[in-house]
XYZ file of C-alpha atoms in Angstrom:
418
model
C 0.000 0.000 0.000
C 1.452 3.402 -0.980
C 1.786 6.322 1.403
C -0.879 8.199 -0.618
C -3.336 5.312 -0.240
C -2.633 5.032 3.464
C -3.176 8.751 3.871
C -6.493 8.632 2.011
C -7.659 5.887 4.364
C -6.448 7.845 7.365
C -7.525 11.338 6.262
C -10.518 11.276 8.564
C -8.103 10.574 11.413
C -6.137 13.805 10.932
C -8.295 15.816 13.318
C -8.453 13.168 16.068
C -4.711 12.607 15.692
C -3.947 16.307 16.027
C -6.162 16.555 19.102
C -4.309 13.637 20.715
C -0.957 15.347 20.177
C -2.415 18.747 21.141
C -3.610 17.438 24.508
C -0.476 15.389 25.197
C -2.249 12.045 24.969
C -0.139 10.769 22.049
C 3.531 11.474 22.725
C 4.664 8.713 20.355
C 3.515 7.168 17.105
C 2.916 3.867 18.886
C 0.466 5.532 21.278
C -1.158 7.366 18.370
C -1.634 4.059 16.539
C -3.298 2.495 19.575
C -5.507 5.499 20.353
C -6.751 5.854 16.773
C -7.232 2.121 16.274
C -5.479 2.176 12.901
C -2.507 0.360 11.445
C 1.009 1.498 12.165
C 1.427 2.498 8.512
C -1.738 4.621 8.544
C -0.699 6.329 11.779
C 2.658 7.060 10.198
C 1.023 8.602 7.137
C -1.273 10.719 9.294
C 1.633 11.959 11.426
C 3.634 12.747 8.295
C 0.764 14.783 6.843
C 0.345 16.778 10.070
C 4.087 17.433 9.995
C 3.874 18.560 6.355
C 1.131 20.988 7.366
C 3.519 22.541 9.888
C 1.438 21.514 12.897
C 3.555 18.823 14.574
C 7.107 17.512 14.611
C 7.990 13.826 14.192
C 11.277 12.650 15.674
C 12.086 9.442 13.814
C 15.318 8.826 15.746
C 14.491 9.310 19.431
C 16.935 8.104 22.038
C 15.992 4.884 23.829
C 15.296 5.044 27.545
C 17.800 3.334 29.815
C 17.013 -0.376 30.172
C 14.441 -0.399 27.359
C 14.415 -3.007 24.610
C 13.620 -2.725 20.926
C 13.489 0.272 18.660
C 11.897 3.316 20.324
C 8.760 4.691 18.697
C 8.809 7.963 16.774
C 8.151 10.852 19.133
C 5.403 13.359 18.314
C 5.333 16.973 19.486
C 3.754 20.276 18.550
C 5.858 22.233 16.047
C 7.201 25.155 18.150
C 7.435 27.334 15.023
C 3.906 26.480 13.890
C 0.882 28.749 13.551
C -0.831 30.486 16.459
C -4.203 31.917 17.365
C -4.950 35.278 18.923
C -6.393 34.920 22.425
C -7.648 37.762 24.589
C -9.172 38.264 28.007
C -10.994 41.313 29.320
C -11.361 41.723 33.084
C -12.262 44.432 35.569
C -8.741 45.876 35.587
C -7.969 45.831 31.884
C -7.123 43.130 29.373
C -4.441 40.727 28.175
C -3.739 39.669 24.605
C -1.631 36.660 23.679
C -0.546 34.423 20.851
C -1.132 30.782 21.752
C 0.161 27.784 19.861
C -1.127 24.234 19.813
C -0.610 22.387 23.071
C -1.807 25.424 25.041
C 1.614 27.079 24.835
C 1.618 30.867 25.175
C 4.068 32.200 22.580
C 3.813 35.916 23.391
C 1.643 38.056 25.641
C 0.869 41.726 26.176
C -0.993 42.945 29.267
C -2.976 46.145 29.045
C -4.113 48.015 32.145
C -6.926 50.459 31.608
C -10.220 51.492 33.086
C -12.573 49.418 30.960
C -14.954 51.927 29.348
C -18.693 51.556 28.928
C -18.261 51.104 25.183
C -16.845 47.601 24.543
C -15.634 48.694 21.096
C -12.913 50.780 22.755
C -11.313 47.999 24.803
C -11.758 45.328 22.124
C -10.047 47.600 19.635
C -7.135 47.954 22.058
C -7.074 44.176 22.546
C -6.866 43.450 18.824
C -4.289 46.187 18.261
C -2.117 44.587 20.956
C -2.526 41.206 19.298
C -1.635 42.642 15.896
C 1.539 44.103 17.401
C 2.462 40.661 18.756
C 1.903 39.069 15.358
C 3.914 41.785 13.681
C 6.846 41.278 16.046
C 6.811 37.468 15.892
C 5.914 36.979 12.222
C 3.648 34.043 13.069
C 0.691 32.885 10.998
C -2.637 33.393 12.794
C -5.440 30.860 12.284
C -8.177 32.195 14.549
C -9.170 34.382 17.479
C -10.891 33.790 20.808
C -12.024 36.123 23.594
C -12.756 35.500 27.295
C -15.057 37.914 29.118
C -16.285 38.076 32.752
C -19.916 37.548 31.826
C -22.358 34.881 30.817
C -22.233 34.721 27.023
C -25.489 33.827 25.282
C -25.344 31.404 22.394
C -25.532 31.481 19.439
C -25.341 35.283 19.263
C -22.260 35.792 21.442
C -23.729 38.579 23.552
C -22.461 39.378 27.060
C -25.651 39.237 29.112
C -24.424 40.306 32.532
C -20.970 41.937 32.558
C -21.534 42.885 36.205
C -18.001 44.039 36.930
C -17.606 46.023 33.729
C -19.442 49.166 32.704
C -20.705 47.500 29.524
C -24.423 47.441 28.848
C -26.191 44.114 29.271
C -26.424 42.286 25.986
C -23.328 43.842 24.440
C -22.608 42.041 21.113
C -19.028 41.203 22.031
C -18.514 38.420 19.489
C -19.707 40.641 16.650
C -17.490 43.521 17.778
C -14.452 41.288 18.303
C -14.929 39.567 14.950
C -15.206 42.877 13.130
C -12.106 44.302 14.809
C -10.081 41.188 13.907
C -11.269 41.482 10.303
C -10.319 45.147 10.159
C -6.878 44.485 11.646
C -6.183 41.901 8.940
C -4.377 39.520 11.279
C -5.834 36.295 9.941
C -3.930 33.946 7.683
C -0.844 36.079 7.215
C 2.450 36.555 8.974
C 2.757 40.104 7.640
C 0.429 42.394 9.585
C 0.219 45.913 8.208
C -1.730 48.983 9.148
C -4.043 48.594 6.135
C -4.259 44.823 5.865
C -8.001 44.259 5.501
C -7.481 42.730 2.063
C -4.956 40.220 3.446
C -7.666 38.036 4.975
C -8.833 35.322 2.570
C -12.646 35.479 2.433
C -12.650 37.687 5.527
C -16.429 38.036 5.504
C -16.677 34.322 6.368
C -14.425 34.646 9.421
C -16.012 34.509 12.865
C -14.109 34.940 16.106
C -15.124 33.049 19.240
C -16.219 34.369 22.611
C -16.910 32.689 25.946
C -17.213 33.187 29.675
C -13.797 33.415 31.303
C -14.319 30.638 33.881
C -15.882 28.317 31.302
C -12.782 28.786 29.197
C -10.480 28.304 32.185
C -12.184 24.960 32.847
C -11.800 23.933 29.200
C -8.080 24.768 29.273
C -7.480 22.970 32.553
C -9.351 19.907 31.318
C -7.213 19.668 28.187
C -3.848 20.798 29.518
C -3.884 21.237 33.293
C -5.277 20.053 36.618
C -8.464 18.674 35.064
C -6.833 16.249 32.633
C -8.368 12.792 32.930
C -11.477 13.931 34.817
C -14.811 12.890 33.385
C -17.046 15.302 35.329
C -14.976 18.333 36.274
C -16.177 21.290 38.351
C -14.140 24.502 38.198
C -14.770 27.432 40.552
C -12.659 30.561 40.430
C -12.498 34.177 41.433
C -10.549 36.531 39.236
C -10.318 40.281 39.609
C -13.951 40.575 40.752
C -16.751 38.105 41.353
C -16.923 34.299 41.354
C -17.597 32.014 38.411
C -18.025 28.315 37.830
C -17.908 25.848 34.984
C -18.597 22.183 34.404
C -17.062 19.675 31.999
C -19.271 16.609 31.515
C -17.989 13.511 29.740
C -15.080 15.546 28.431
C -17.175 18.379 26.971
C -17.783 21.867 28.335
C -21.363 22.095 29.592
C -22.878 25.481 28.799
C -26.582 24.655 28.904
C -29.185 25.247 26.214
C -28.051 28.798 25.438
C -24.621 29.184 27.020
C -25.802 30.308 30.451
C -25.293 27.252 32.651
C -23.614 27.235 36.079
C -23.793 30.808 37.338
C -22.376 29.625 40.662
C -21.533 33.150 41.782
C -25.159 33.624 42.718
C -25.396 30.810 45.219
C -26.332 32.303 48.598
C -23.697 31.528 51.236
C -24.462 34.305 53.740
C -28.162 35.274 53.810
C -27.446 38.408 55.850
C -24.436 39.373 53.777
C -23.606 42.000 51.205
C -26.072 43.086 48.569
C -25.137 41.437 45.272
C -25.261 43.041 41.841
C -27.986 40.550 40.923
C -30.312 42.020 43.600
C -29.970 39.191 46.120
C -27.859 39.169 49.297
C -24.859 37.156 50.406
C -24.041 35.593 47.027
C -20.722 33.813 46.573
C -19.949 36.502 43.995
C -19.614 39.199 46.681
C -18.727 37.047 49.693
C -15.713 35.134 48.341
C -13.910 37.359 45.845
C -10.726 39.468 46.278
C -12.641 42.568 47.391
C -14.467 40.560 50.070
C -11.144 39.202 51.310
C -9.533 42.635 51.502
C -12.583 44.043 53.298
C -12.580 41.193 55.827
C -8.848 41.692 56.428
C -9.327 45.422 56.972
C -7.119 46.374 54.041
C -7.655 49.020 51.395
C -7.505 47.755 47.803
C -4.955 50.383 46.755
C -4.622 51.883 43.279
C -1.183 50.511 42.479
C -2.136 46.888 41.659
C -5.249 44.940 40.733
C -7.602 43.661 43.413
C -6.576 40.087 42.639
C -2.870 40.825 42.937
C -3.365 42.835 46.146
C -5.337 39.956 47.704
C -2.779 37.378 46.592
C 0.122 39.406 47.958
C -1.652 39.856 51.295
C -2.371 36.157 51.609
C 1.183 35.162 50.715
C 3.111 37.728 52.760
C 0.904 38.535 55.774
C -0.895 35.264 56.474
C 0.506 35.177 60.015
C -1.360 38.399 60.795
C -4.381 37.377 62.878
C -6.837 39.516 60.942
C -5.600 38.269 57.573
C -5.796 34.655 58.727
C -9.296 35.184 60.092
C -10.355 36.739 56.766
C -8.932 33.756 54.896
C -10.796 31.326 57.162
C -14.030 33.266 56.640
C -13.714 33.078 52.848
C -12.714 29.406 52.998
C -15.854 28.624 55.002
C -18.070 30.517 52.540
C -16.393 28.902 49.559
C -16.682 25.467 51.162
C -20.402 25.982 51.754
C -20.907 26.847 48.094
C -18.803 23.914 46.896
C -20.733 21.498 49.117
C -24.019 22.573 47.534
C -22.547 22.087 44.080
C -21.222 18.644 45.001
C -24.693 17.639 46.188
C -26.233 18.721 42.872
C -23.550 17.838 40.335
C -21.590 14.928 41.856
C -18.310 15.798 40.070
C -15.309 13.478 40.228
C -12.901 16.411 40.627
C -13.006 20.063 41.709
C -10.390 22.577 40.636
C -10.046 26.089 42.035
C -8.593 29.123 40.303
C -7.683 32.716 41.014
C -7.688 33.688 44.690
C -9.514 30.439 45.518
C -6.395 28.530 44.510
C -4.369 30.477 47.087
C -7.039 29.931 49.759
C -6.901 26.186 49.109
C -3.118 26.174 49.346
C -3.199 28.268 52.554
C -5.446 25.815 54.439
C -6.426 22.743 52.384
C -7.609 20.756 55.405
C -10.113 23.414 56.456
C -11.663 23.743 52.995
C -11.923 19.995 52.463
C -13.429 19.567 55.933
C -16.124 22.173 55.258
C -17.053 20.517 51.958
C -17.094 17.058 53.560
C -19.234 18.202 56.471
C -21.798 19.975 54.319
C -22.092 17.579 51.367
C -24.233 14.458 51.350
C -21.437 12.238 50.107
C -18.525 14.029 51.727
C -18.072 11.566 54.552
C -17.783 8.603 52.167
C -14.538 9.486 50.484
C -15.045 13.028 49.292
C -14.192 14.686 46.011
C -10.589 15.641 45.157
C -10.135 19.422 45.380
C -7.089 20.635 43.479
C -5.574 23.979 42.467
C -5.625 25.025 38.830
C -2.148 24.657 37.349
C -2.140 26.804 34.202
C -1.039 30.415 34.159
C -3.594 32.541 32.292
C -5.956 29.588 31.867
C -8.810 31.759 30.569
C -6.507 32.956 27.789
C -5.553 29.371 26.962
C -9.247 28.463 26.974
C -10.052 31.311 24.583
C -7.348 29.900 22.340
C -8.959 26.458 22.563
C -12.128 27.905 21.032
C -10.084 29.328 18.173
C -8.142 26.081 17.673
C -11.252 23.898 17.541
C -11.901 24.341 13.774
C -8.290 23.307 13.143
C -8.693 20.245 15.383
C -11.914 19.386 13.544
C -10.425 19.640 10.042
C -6.701 20.439 9.832
C -6.549 20.286 6.033
C -9.384 22.774 5.515
C -8.069 25.115 8.210
C -4.541 25.201 6.848
C -5.767 25.687 3.291
C -7.800 28.773 4.277
């Protein structure tokens, strides 16, 4: 059988093969062969085609491990010089743009601190301009764009329904705005980004950028590349610069509900007599277990010099022995644990991962948090659910990139030909 024939038979396996390498589940051709359920020759042809597309590298002469027998299998890895996608995140204290390669690897990043204005066009223009600068300086080919926002994002329209910690109006068409700005910047499909590059985008009117809730995207990234790898039903809860969000991965797929609005965990009540929430209720997790709540409980001013999240992290790391800081941490751990216990009772996940300030709270006193969850959950006393810290830096950015990479994972040939 010729290589061409083998490739034709294995063409439908290109996407699954790329996803296996992308998520680190196929480090060698032997593993790829087993995972795809194809012949060794077909797996070889598929790997060779992905290498020819500039997406992966195949090492045909890897060194054998000490004590091993037989010829070592070809090693597979993401091509470090391959294409990238533009990923961006907007939060209460500004934004961050990045170029992200396959495998969840951040190639370049540019933070932008600004007071996020009421008009989303302004900040999204700044985001895309920063991304265009990164592409210009690196000369990389861009295959897509994804955006993470601190709001529920309605599907299929891509509107931000409740950007509570931004001044944006409810229902802002963020996907439409982001897509249009990317088109205008001309960053797609070319390594040469110019100031007037609209015509550089092949069939630019067909291009659509992707948008999602920041915690949903953090969960997606962690499930593919971080602390959630291998989990079947993964619950992610995180607090970023303001507020608390949650996300759920079921059977390996991000669960967003019928219209993208599932799992607004920030509006679980954990302190009925607590602060008034932006949603109109009182004592929601959103206002009782975020960085501002921690700083208030510790008697500290937020300060203008750093973000709320960074100020809270620094306080927890450097002044934890202070009685008031420790008491504030314990208070937030108890509130977080109460919320997690309710979620465990409803969702029965096999793993919980915590991000943002919640990751630091877990690391400060893991026994206390796990004890609260065990005490309050129906099944907590019979083994409990593993509670782990998120492991990826900028996981919402990586998750935004995952949205942009998905068309390439679905059909590498079509994506690379565009």
